[in-house]
Amino acid sequence: MSGNNNAHKRGESALSAKGLVKRFKTGRTFIEVLKGVDFDARHGDVTMVMGPSGSGKSTLVAALSGLLKPDEGHVAALEADDLWSLPKGKIDRFRLDHCGFIFQGFNLFPALTAKQQVMTVLKYQDVGPGEAARRAQAALESVGLGPRVNQRPSELSGGEKQRVAIARALAKNPNLIFADEPTSALDGKSGETVIKLLRAAATERGAAVICVTHDPRLEAYADRVIHIEDGRILDDVRRTPEANPAPLSH
Amino acid sequence: MSLALATLLYEWRRYMAAVVALAFSGLLVLAQVGMFVGIGKGFTAQIDRARADIMVLGPGAKALFGGPSGLPRRMIPLVYSHPEVIQVAPLDGSGGRFQNILSPEQQAKAEARAKRGEKGGGGRKTEFVNVTVIDAIPGYVTVPTDYSNDMIEALRRPYSVAIDQTALKRLGVKKGDKAIYNGKTITIGVVTTGYPNIIQPTLVMSRDTLRMLGEADTGQRVGPLMVSIRDPARAEIVAAQLNKKADGKFRAWTRQELADANSGAMLEDQIIGIMLGFSAFLGLLIGVAITWQTLRGAIMANIKEFASLRALGVSMGDLRNIVMELSFWVGIVGVLAAGLLTWLVSLLATAGGVPMYFPPVLIAIVAVFLVVIAMLSGFLSLGVLKNSQPADLLR
Ligand SMILES: Nc1ncnc2c1ncn2[C@@H]1O[C@H](COP(=O)(O)OP(=O)(O)O)[C@@H](O)[C@H]1O
Ligand SMILES: [Mg+2]
């Protein structure tokens, strides 16, 4: 798991976007969801994006991560100076090589065991079966699911499923981790486990973690909090993560 | 295990409809061909197991029975005059009404059943039957190769006949029973195996029995000639020489030639060809329609998971491969199900006196056909993958 460790890059810029504009067509009119957003994120940081529902947080993440092309603006991510100028296949490849995603839903295949979920993605990274099994096991152990690697989603709790999803995202050693409301479907205890895992990925491996949430209690884990409202950035505050944040369940 | 296979096994209920559709598509084709080939085998059984090296038929005739296969009696010496010929005997045959005889107890049972309004076997049966003859002499040219000396011995007894086991139920008799053929009492002395005939049951009797029944050929025309020669390996050569001699008045066939002509004629039959083609087309249509819709539904059910793979960078091409692999496995399971279903149907058919026969080539073709149906359906359902928009997972 050393190949992609970017701990040494901590503090360097991992992602930067300028002037992002995204409009959606609704009926005969367009609504502008992103109204010229500038954004950047650094290795080793948990960058928290907060804002009310409908403010454009998810759309921003989609534009930053190569999932949804913005109408205007420019995204530079890692070695890709202009992500959206790449052909589709190259963008897929970029995500495969560098991006991990954690969604509000867990999106696990019902038929696969926890270990198989993780291995499936590794297979497409051309990791051999033996190595994939080893890395999947390690990733699942790192999220505390060592004893449950052969369980299928139907046998796992919500929090465990989200941890499988995290293991699936982390096993490929991504430099960029995008999490969209990763805790909002979970109880406080499970949510805490999840945010701590994301915190650890940033601290220990130097990944740039971009976490969308509207839960103010997660702020305690962030290096930086960006508030967004109505498609515009309101403020951008750097802070020091708390060493012993209050439990989420309180 | 691959994602496709794991999904098929774990969510097998979701894929049942497709598997069943494929199984029935396969059955539709297999059962028909199996039946036709089975019937064809029945027709050629006599030829395949005849002791004759050469069979002489009337010009234009292709089959031993049911057609103008006979020829003038004066052709017998002509065939005999070939120096290598050692035996010549005409086949003879007849046909008529067959009735079983019930014992008083059977009669009572049948009546009780009838009173209760039930249907079913055991009652009085009347059937029209074919009759063919053998000479009840061990090793004689008209005796099929699989007749044991005991069977020949049994047939030598006056009014003793042989019936194939597949016809017993239909005729309502068993070995040792007496029955009535064209008003005269006969005995079921022998039960043969491997001579099915679903069109009309056949009685085999000795030439003398046929004569005693008053139905033997005595006129100017006789049935096809069974010919044995000194060296069976020279059958082709001798047949050619006989044909030269015949000058169009008859045609000599080697056993193999005639068997081929008979089984070929069966499948060449226009109606059968059209029926099979139509069934295959229908099977294709139904199979593709149902399998396609099933696969579509199954993929849609997992579309978010597919989208999450897209998000993590798995390409659309790789997702398509997953779907194609899934449809391939559905096809394979469909082949197994079709095999099972066809096996069950053939058991039923055999029990009902219609033995089926499945040439391996045919099984291979139908198996490939089913996998093609499944993959075609998979190909058609690739379209739903465009719904796997990873941006939709971000909300
Ligand atoms: N595909 C889409 N088509 C039309 N409108 C959309 C689409 N995606 C998002 N929107 C709209 O854009 C706005 C911002 O959405 P989103 O980025 O999901 O907000 P947030 O994640 O902050 O709740 C919402 O008003 C939403 O209805
Ligand atoms: Mg959102």
XYZ file of C-alpha atoms and ligand atoms in Angstrom:
673
model
C 0.000 0.000 0.000
C 3.012 2.208 -0.215
C 2.914 3.035 -3.921
C 0.309 5.725 -3.615
C 1.142 7.056 -0.198
C 1.202 10.798 -0.477
C 1.887 11.581 3.129
C 4.991 13.468 2.047
C 2.881 15.726 -0.188
C 0.855 16.956 2.739
C -0.035 20.586 2.276
C 0.525 20.582 -1.484
C -2.416 21.409 -3.696
C -4.229 18.328 -4.975
C -7.149 19.901 -6.727
C -7.994 23.358 -7.908
C -10.958 24.681 -9.810
C -11.669 28.106 -11.235
C -14.915 29.709 -12.253
C -17.126 26.617 -12.255
C -20.577 27.256 -13.683
C -23.227 24.580 -14.035
C -26.754 25.089 -15.308
C -29.588 22.604 -15.422
C -32.473 22.851 -17.801
C -35.824 22.720 -16.079
C -38.668 23.035 -18.511
C -37.998 26.078 -20.688
C -35.643 27.857 -18.297
C -32.181 27.155 -16.995
C -31.314 27.257 -13.341
C -27.763 28.087 -12.455
C -26.633 25.741 -9.717
C -22.960 26.723 -9.614
C -22.394 30.419 -10.153
C -18.670 30.734 -10.729
C -17.128 28.678 -7.939
C -13.394 28.681 -7.215
C -12.230 25.765 -5.161
C -9.052 24.078 -4.077
C -8.093 21.196 -1.820
C -4.792 19.990 -0.430
C -3.217 16.643 0.269
C -3.658 15.607 3.867
C -6.633 17.899 4.424
C -10.201 17.034 5.178
C -11.979 19.787 3.315
C -15.557 20.023 4.423
C -18.166 21.522 2.118
C -21.230 22.627 4.003
C -24.419 24.332 3.052
C -28.161 23.971 2.970
C -29.908 21.431 0.851
C -30.058 22.421 -2.808
C -27.112 24.815 -2.554
C -25.087 22.912 -5.170
C -22.717 20.864 -2.989
C -23.226 17.596 -4.821
C -23.042 19.291 -8.184
C -19.732 20.828 -7.165
C -18.328 17.445 -6.154
C -19.503 15.934 -9.450
C -17.767 18.672 -11.418
C -14.541 18.367 -9.389
C -14.349 14.603 -9.689
C -14.946 14.168 -13.394
C -18.488 12.872 -13.105
C -20.406 15.869 -14.470
C -18.976 18.322 -16.935
C -19.408 21.954 -15.886
C -20.666 24.436 -18.456
C -17.848 26.847 -17.718
C -14.675 26.768 -15.711
C -11.598 24.713 -15.338
C -10.515 21.873 -13.061
C -6.900 20.899 -12.426
C -6.503 17.675 -10.478
C -3.167 16.051 -9.667
C -1.259 15.654 -12.910
C -4.290 16.507 -15.063
C -3.935 20.237 -15.753
C -7.306 20.455 -17.395
C -9.423 17.478 -16.367
C -12.421 18.352 -18.532
C -10.353 18.678 -21.704
C -9.506 14.979 -21.514
C -11.449 12.465 -23.615
C -14.075 10.452 -21.742
C -11.968 7.300 -21.557
C -9.088 9.245 -20.005
C -11.393 10.754 -17.399
C -12.616 7.247 -16.497
C -9.009 6.191 -16.215
C -8.215 9.190 -14.036
C -11.010 8.268 -11.634
C -9.913 4.641 -11.640
C -6.352 5.562 -10.784
C -6.926 8.378 -8.329
C -10.459 8.789 -7.033
C -12.423 7.157 -4.270
C -16.120 7.849 -3.788
C -18.378 7.426 -0.825
C -22.026 8.155 -1.347
C -24.945 8.557 0.950
C -26.268 5.223 -0.360
C -23.820 2.367 -0.108
C -24.371 0.932 -3.586
C -23.016 -2.518 -2.866
C -23.843 -5.486 -5.107
C -26.234 -7.740 -3.194
C -24.558 -10.863 -4.552
C -21.012 -10.074 -3.461
C -19.359 -10.533 -0.101
C -17.594 -7.573 1.463
C -14.280 -8.862 0.189
C -15.605 -9.420 -3.326
C -16.997 -5.872 -3.435
C -13.539 -4.514 -2.811
C -11.787 -6.982 -5.116
C -14.103 -6.227 -8.035
C -12.842 -2.669 -8.270
C -9.224 -3.707 -7.873
C -9.642 -6.177 -10.726
C -10.361 -3.301 -13.080
C -7.179 -1.633 -11.920
C -5.394 -4.691 -13.288
C -4.413 -5.880 -9.840
C -3.842 -9.652 -9.881
C -6.263 -11.855 -7.913
C -3.813 -12.753 -5.135
C -2.724 -9.175 -4.583
C -6.342 -7.971 -4.820
C -7.437 -10.458 -2.143
C -4.608 -9.342 0.103
C -5.372 -5.654 -0.347
C -9.111 -6.175 0.082
C -8.499 -8.028 3.319
C -6.197 -5.290 4.561
C -8.634 -2.529 3.595
C -11.526 -4.268 5.329
C -9.422 -4.826 8.423
C -8.447 -1.168 8.445
C -12.136 -0.229 8.650
C -12.673 -2.786 11.409
C -14.475 -5.381 9.301
C -11.842 -8.112 9.494
C -14.278 -10.672 10.931
C -17.022 -9.826 8.435
C -15.202 -10.069 5.099
C -17.369 -12.943 3.863
C -20.681 -11.312 4.699
C -23.048 -10.049 2.018
C -24.734 -6.632 2.295
C -27.981 -8.203 3.511
C -26.104 -9.471 6.563
C -24.469 -6.132 7.371
C -25.780 -3.106 9.240
C -25.930 0.312 7.584
C -22.725 1.426 9.268
C -20.947 -1.766 8.246
C -22.121 -1.344 4.668
C -20.763 2.171 4.591
C -17.470 0.869 5.936
C -17.379 -1.678 3.104
C -17.973 1.183 0.687
C -15.102 3.062 2.313
C -12.860 0.011 2.128
C -13.797 -0.287 -1.546
C -12.794 3.341 -2.072
C -9.630 3.154 0.019
C -8.282 -0.169 -1.273
C -7.270 1.475 -4.512
C -5.185 4.021 -2.573
C -6.826 7.084 -4.018
C -5.251 10.530 -3.800
C -8.639 12.161 -3.998
C -11.534 10.980 -1.862
C -14.971 12.423 -2.464
C -17.622 11.789 0.142
C -21.141 13.087 -0.328
C -23.137 13.066 2.901
C -21.382 9.864 3.988
C -22.924 9.884 7.460
C -26.443 11.124 6.882
C -27.941 7.629 6.518
C -26.165 6.418 9.646
C -26.676 6.574 13.381
C -24.303 8.754 15.400
C -21.948 5.979 16.392
C -21.519 4.616 12.873
C -21.217 8.144 11.499
C -18.375 8.803 13.884
C -16.534 5.674 12.768
C -16.926 6.742 9.148
C -15.672 10.300 9.583
C -12.746 9.049 11.645
C -11.777 6.699 8.822
C -11.862 9.585 6.361
C -9.833 11.699 8.781
C -7.259 8.902 9.007
C -7.014 8.535 5.226
C -6.078 12.200 5.014
C -3.702 12.229 7.944
C -1.927 8.936 7.357
C -1.864 8.707 3.584
C -1.972 12.307 2.525
C -5.154 11.898 0.531
C -7.188 14.990 -0.199
C -10.583 14.291 1.340
C -13.490 16.407 0.119
C -16.478 15.752 2.297
C -19.904 17.217 1.679
C -22.201 17.394 4.651
C -24.835 19.474 6.316
C -24.058 17.988 9.723
C -22.252 20.716 11.750
C -20.881 18.153 14.199
C -18.513 16.851 11.526
C -16.769 20.232 11.458
C -14.699 19.104 14.430
C -12.773 16.730 12.148
C -12.060 19.236 9.371
C -8.908 21.145 8.461
C -10.988 23.511 6.464
C -14.651 24.348 6.204
C -16.166 25.881 3.105
C -19.697 27.209 3.230
C -21.663 27.271 0.043
C -25.070 28.774 -0.536
C -27.073 29.158 -3.695
C -24.146 28.158 -5.875
C -21.666 30.587 -4.380
C -18.939 30.193 -1.771
C -19.804 32.225 1.311
C -16.687 31.649 3.379
C -13.646 29.446 3.576
C -12.180 28.874 7.025
C -9.007 27.056 7.922
C -9.038 25.417 11.332
C -7.260 22.796 13.382
C -9.104 19.537 13.773
C -9.969 18.769 17.372
C -7.939 16.042 18.987
C -10.867 14.662 20.952
C -14.086 15.754 19.320
C -17.343 15.285 21.171
C -19.103 12.038 20.219
C -21.585 12.440 17.353
C -24.233 10.530 19.182
C -24.618 13.312 21.768
C -16.034 -15.902 -8.926
C -16.938 -13.152 -11.317
C -19.511 -10.489 -10.528
C -21.780 -11.766 -13.320
C -21.792 -15.365 -12.154
C -22.129 -14.434 -8.485
C -25.099 -12.207 -9.307
C -26.792 -14.918 -11.350
C -26.395 -17.485 -8.583
C -27.363 -15.196 -5.724
C -30.315 -13.528 -7.435
C -31.402 -16.599 -9.362
C -35.074 -15.872 -8.814
C -34.727 -12.712 -10.822
C -33.400 -14.729 -13.752
C -35.857 -17.617 -13.531
C -38.131 -16.250 -16.240
C -35.246 -16.053 -18.681
C -34.013 -19.526 -17.843
C -37.490 -20.999 -18.188
C -38.024 -19.203 -21.489
C -34.743 -20.555 -22.805
C -35.563 -24.026 -21.552
C -38.855 -24.024 -23.393
C -37.300 -22.611 -26.548
C -34.837 -25.468 -26.427
C -37.525 -28.008 -25.673
C -39.648 -26.754 -28.560
C -36.899 -27.570 -31.019
C -35.275 -30.551 -29.300
C -38.454 -32.475 -28.592
C -39.612 -32.175 -32.183
C -36.365 -33.198 -33.746
C -35.976 -35.916 -31.134
C -39.382 -37.245 -32.035
C -38.825 -37.115 -35.794
C -35.461 -38.762 -35.527
C -36.968 -41.305 -33.151
C -39.700 -42.088 -35.649
C -37.142 -42.237 -38.433
C -35.102 -44.666 -36.365
C -38.199 -46.794 -35.996
C -38.597 -46.857 -39.737
C -35.024 -47.833 -40.361
C -34.783 -50.296 -37.472
C -35.823 -53.139 -39.743
C -33.255 -52.131 -42.333
C -30.467 -51.571 -39.815
C -31.021 -54.969 -38.254
C -31.790 -56.982 -41.360
C -29.505 -59.876 -42.133
C -29.686 -59.121 -45.830
C -26.613 -57.563 -47.437
C -28.628 -56.280 -50.351
C -32.265 -55.365 -50.673
C -34.019 -55.379 -54.003
C -36.927 -53.010 -54.398
C -39.176 -52.019 -57.252
C -37.875 -49.156 -59.376
C -38.485 -45.796 -57.699
C -39.160 -47.309 -54.282
C -37.122 -46.060 -51.355
C -38.769 -47.676 -48.374
C -39.272 -51.317 -47.468
C -42.855 -50.726 -46.469
C -45.655 -48.451 -47.423
C -45.055 -47.794 -51.066
C -44.692 -49.561 -54.366
C -41.689 -51.465 -53.080
C -42.612 -54.824 -54.527
C -41.716 -56.357 -57.857
C -42.751 -59.213 -60.178
C -42.111 -62.693 -58.869
C -40.054 -63.572 -61.924
C -37.314 -61.249 -60.741
C -36.380 -63.729 -57.990
C -34.562 -66.165 -60.359
C -32.921 -63.209 -62.078
C -31.374 -62.078 -58.782
C -30.483 -65.668 -57.859
C -28.607 -66.055 -61.106
C -25.830 -63.788 -59.816
C -23.055 -66.202 -58.842
C -22.356 -64.573 -55.463
C -25.947 -64.584 -54.245
C -26.703 -67.359 -51.747
C -30.193 -66.558 -50.449
C -33.146 -64.596 -51.815
C -36.425 -64.257 -49.972
C -39.257 -61.808 -50.523
C -40.601 -59.830 -47.621
C -44.280 -60.297 -47.188
C -46.741 -58.355 -45.204
C -50.334 -57.580 -44.586
C -52.433 -55.564 -42.241
C -55.749 -55.581 -40.505
C -57.796 -55.208 -37.392
C -56.343 -56.200 -34.043
C -58.400 -56.670 -30.908
C -57.291 -57.685 -27.448
C -59.146 -60.289 -25.434
C -60.020 -59.435 -21.850
C -60.287 -61.991 -19.088
C -63.595 -61.910 -17.195
C -61.931 -60.081 -14.281
C -60.392 -57.492 -16.591
C -63.742 -57.105 -18.263
C -65.420 -56.476 -14.928
C -62.803 -53.959 -13.874
C -63.080 -52.075 -17.134
C -66.833 -51.917 -16.806
C -66.628 -50.684 -13.225
C -64.249 -47.975 -14.337
C -66.502 -46.997 -17.192
C -69.432 -46.747 -14.807
C -67.498 -44.383 -12.577
C -66.927 -42.279 -15.655
C -63.161 -42.718 -15.589
C -61.043 -42.999 -18.639
C -57.859 -44.991 -18.925
C -56.318 -48.198 -20.096
C -57.257 -51.746 -19.443
C -60.334 -51.786 -21.583
C -61.202 -53.225 -24.920
C -58.858 -52.067 -27.686
C -59.237 -52.160 -31.443
C -56.302 -51.043 -33.564
C -55.229 -51.342 -37.159
C -51.851 -53.023 -37.415
C -49.169 -53.768 -39.983
C -47.964 -57.295 -40.437
C -44.522 -58.292 -41.637
C -43.089 -61.750 -41.909
C -39.886 -63.580 -41.226
C -38.948 -67.120 -42.148
C -38.776 -68.867 -38.799
C -35.399 -70.427 -39.542
C -32.361 -69.354 -37.484
C -29.910 -67.361 -39.582
C -32.252 -67.008 -42.511
C -31.977 -63.830 -44.574
C -35.371 -62.448 -43.512
C -34.646 -62.825 -39.782
C -33.430 -59.628 -38.072
C -29.984 -59.938 -36.538
C -31.238 -59.250 -33.008
C -33.772 -62.116 -32.980
C -32.609 -64.885 -30.670
C -33.181 -68.535 -31.481
C -35.789 -68.630 -28.711
C -37.713 -65.837 -30.364
C -37.589 -67.626 -33.716
C -38.650 -70.823 -32.026
C -41.611 -69.055 -30.466
C -42.644 -67.568 -33.784
C -42.475 -70.938 -35.446
C -45.531 -71.968 -33.460
C -48.680 -71.437 -35.541
C -50.504 -68.140 -34.946
C -47.724 -66.843 -32.739
C -46.751 -63.191 -33.294
C -44.144 -60.711 -32.062
C -45.033 -57.200 -30.871
C -42.653 -54.430 -29.888
C -42.794 -53.472 -26.234
C -43.662 -49.892 -27.192
C -46.914 -51.150 -28.728
C -48.062 -53.363 -25.835
C -49.968 -50.660 -24.000
C -51.585 -49.370 -27.128
C -52.780 -52.819 -28.080
C -53.767 -53.685 -24.535
C -51.875 -56.969 -24.398
C -48.872 -58.563 -22.747
C -46.648 -61.492 -23.539
C -48.565 -64.769 -23.651
C -51.964 -63.115 -24.199
C -54.315 -64.225 -26.886
C -55.793 -61.673 -29.243
C -57.821 -61.458 -32.388
C -56.349 -60.469 -35.725
C -58.764 -60.137 -38.635
C -61.184 -62.385 -36.819
C -58.696 -65.144 -36.047
C -57.096 -65.929 -32.719
C -53.374 -65.299 -32.398
C -50.920 -65.485 -29.489
C -48.425 -62.837 -28.405
C -45.444 -65.175 -28.363
C -42.588 -62.663 -28.480
C -42.011 -59.107 -27.275
C -39.286 -57.233 -29.137
C -37.450 -54.074 -28.155
C -36.284 -51.288 -30.403
C -38.903 -51.457 -33.112
C -41.099 -48.498 -32.253
C -43.669 -47.331 -34.733
C -45.901 -44.563 -33.566
C -47.986 -44.462 -36.706
C -49.197 -48.038 -36.631
C -48.171 -50.959 -34.433
C -46.545 -53.843 -36.276
C -47.047 -57.567 -35.807
C -44.232 -59.863 -36.867
C -45.161 -63.447 -37.687
C -43.748 -66.379 -39.566
C -44.415 -66.734 -43.270
C -46.342 -69.926 -42.481
C -48.604 -68.166 -40.001
C -49.392 -65.499 -42.578
C -50.183 -68.241 -45.066
C -52.469 -69.964 -42.552
C -54.233 -66.655 -42.024
C -54.770 -66.644 -45.757
C -52.975 -63.365 -46.315
C -49.724 -64.415 -47.954
C -48.696 -63.237 -51.416
C -49.451 -65.894 -53.945
C -49.846 -63.833 -57.076
C -47.497 -62.461 -59.693
C -46.082 -59.737 -57.446
C -43.998 -60.190 -54.326
C -42.593 -57.802 -51.711
C -39.035 -56.471 -51.698
C -36.329 -59.128 -51.862
C -33.880 -59.743 -49.056
C -30.604 -60.997 -50.497
C -27.573 -62.407 -48.773
C -24.285 -62.848 -50.589
C -21.157 -64.861 -50.046
C -18.935 -61.956 -48.976
C -20.850 -59.094 -47.280
C -17.886 -56.788 -47.874
C -18.622 -56.975 -51.598
C -22.215 -55.738 -51.168
C -21.648 -52.513 -53.066
C -20.061 -54.256 -56.008
C -22.694 -56.961 -56.191
C -25.492 -54.392 -55.859
C -24.017 -52.458 -58.780
C -23.779 -55.612 -60.886
C -27.373 -56.519 -60.033
C -28.501 -53.042 -61.011
C -26.796 -53.429 -64.369
C -28.625 -56.696 -64.863
C -31.920 -55.150 -63.753
C -31.986 -52.705 -66.613
C -34.449 -50.520 -64.729
C -36.828 -53.299 -63.723
C -35.715 -53.163 -60.095
C -33.143 -51.476 -57.943
C -30.679 -53.213 -55.609
C -29.629 -51.273 -52.508
C -26.987 -52.074 -49.977
C -28.358 -51.985 -46.452
C -26.503 -48.776 -45.653
C -27.749 -47.011 -48.777
C -31.320 -47.843 -47.987
C -31.050 -46.808 -44.335
C -29.541 -43.488 -45.360
C -32.233 -42.947 -47.972
C -34.907 -43.650 -45.366
C -33.659 -41.483 -42.550
C -32.751 -38.739 -45.024
C -36.194 -38.830 -46.554
C -37.659 -38.231 -43.119
C -35.844 -34.994 -42.449
C -35.985 -33.839 -46.063
C -39.708 -33.854 -45.783
C -40.883 -30.327 -46.545
C -43.497 -30.190 -43.821
C -41.073 -31.325 -41.148
C -38.501 -28.821 -42.348
C -41.041 -26.016 -42.234
C -42.283 -27.073 -38.813
C -38.792 -27.179 -37.401
C -37.838 -23.873 -38.964
C -40.966 -22.290 -37.623
C -40.390 -23.710 -34.135
C -36.827 -22.504 -34.099
C -38.002 -19.060 -35.178
C -40.731 -19.026 -32.546
C -38.274 -20.211 -29.916
C -35.872 -17.471 -30.924
C -38.574 -14.820 -30.751
C -40.012 -15.876 -27.410
C -36.593 -16.619 -25.951
C -35.148 -13.270 -26.949
C -38.200 -11.283 -25.877
C -38.435 -12.807 -22.421
C -34.713 -13.054 -21.780
C -34.208 -9.492 -22.940
C -36.870 -8.098 -20.636
C -35.627 -10.202 -17.743
C -32.063 -9.036 -18.184
C -33.191 -5.426 -18.528
C -35.093 -5.635 -15.278
C -32.236 -7.343 -13.503
C -29.720 -4.750 -14.642
C -32.033 -1.901 -13.699
C -32.343 -3.422 -10.231
C -28.578 -3.083 -9.821
C -28.150 0.141 -11.735
C -26.910 2.119 -8.722
C -24.231 -0.432 -8.047
C -23.176 -0.262 -11.675
C -23.147 3.528 -11.392
C -20.882 3.322 -8.359
C -18.459 1.208 -10.381
C -18.603 3.861 -13.105
C -17.791 6.493 -10.482
C -14.799 4.512 -9.314
C -13.549 4.544 -12.891
C -14.742 1.251 -14.371
C -15.387 1.969 -18.029
C -18.654 1.566 -19.876
C -17.023 -1.145 -21.987
C -16.239 -3.136 -18.862
C -19.839 -2.814 -17.674
C -21.019 -4.060 -21.070
C -18.731 -7.041 -20.687
C -20.284 -7.790 -17.311
C -23.744 -7.768 -18.913
C -22.611 -9.961 -21.803
C -20.978 -12.391 -19.411
C -24.144 -12.458 -17.340
C -26.229 -13.253 -20.408
C -23.767 -15.952 -21.387
C -24.214 -17.646 -18.012
C -27.977 -17.260 -18.287
C -27.651 -19.062 -21.614
C -25.614 -21.859 -20.063
C -28.121 -22.338 -17.258
C -30.848 -22.237 -19.912
C -29.114 -25.045 -21.798
C -28.974 -27.147 -18.626
C -32.633 -26.451 -17.918
C -33.574 -27.289 -21.504
C -31.652 -30.532 -21.198
C -33.453 -31.435 -17.995
C -36.854 -30.554 -19.419
C -36.221 -32.454 -22.640
C -35.024 -35.446 -20.680
C -38.236 -35.460 -18.662
C -40.348 -35.112 -21.789
C -38.458 -37.912 -23.493
C -39.052 -40.148 -20.471
C -42.748 -39.409 -20.749
C -42.672 -39.987 -24.484
C -40.856 -43.279 -24.141
C -43.355 -44.409 -21.561
C -46.060 -43.485 -24.042
C -44.456 -45.536 -26.791
C -42.780 -42.687 -28.704
C -39.083 -43.138 -28.086
C -37.057 -40.037 -28.898
C -33.569 -39.993 -30.176
C -31.162 -37.037 -29.934
C -28.116 -37.050 -32.173
C -25.199 -35.330 -30.392
C -24.758 -32.864 -33.239
C -28.340 -31.783 -32.765
C -27.853 -31.272 -29.042
C -24.765 -29.179 -29.724
C -26.604 -27.046 -32.268
C -29.537 -26.401 -29.933
C -27.161 -25.586 -27.055
C -25.348 -23.032 -29.193
C -28.707 -21.714 -30.367
C -29.814 -21.086 -26.771
C -26.578 -19.384 -25.795
C -26.914 -17.205 -28.890
C -30.462 -16.289 -27.864
C -29.239 -15.330 -24.401
C -26.318 -13.293 -25.694
C -28.525 -11.574 -28.243
C -30.854 -10.628 -25.397
C -27.879 -9.391 -23.423
C -26.806 -7.311 -26.385
C -30.270 -5.785 -26.627
C -30.276 -4.910 -22.933
C -26.949 -3.076 -23.076
C -28.992 0.075 -23.662
C -30.158 0.250 -20.041
C -26.583 0.738 -18.902
C -26.810 4.336 -20.076
C -28.907 4.820 -16.939
C -25.856 4.106 -14.828
C -25.042 7.795 -14.376
C -22.661 8.108 -11.457
C -23.596 11.778 -11.061
C -27.069 10.545 -10.100
C -25.560 8.985 -6.997
C -24.621 12.480 -5.837
C -27.720 14.151 -4.596
N -29.689 16.526 -13.046
C -30.325 17.626 -12.599
N -31.279 18.194 -13.342
C -31.940 19.291 -12.909
N -31.692 19.885 -11.747
C -30.746 19.394 -10.947
C -30.021 18.214 -11.333
N -29.131 17.929 -10.352
C -29.312 18.865 -9.388
N -30.263 19.736 -9.752
C -30.699 20.886 -8.977
O -29.558 21.638 -8.645
C -29.677 22.147 -7.341
C -28.455 21.766 -6.521
O -28.434 20.372 -6.359
P -27.330 19.617 -5.509
O -25.987 19.959 -6.066
O -27.686 18.202 -5.485
O -27.524 20.289 -4.098
P -27.028 19.798 -2.674
O -26.161 18.604 -2.865
O -26.294 20.948 -2.115
O -28.261 19.494 -1.886
C -30.972 21.620 -6.775
O -31.939 22.638 -6.868
C -31.302 20.499 -7.674
O -32.693 20.367 -7.778
Mg -26.373 16.670 -2.118
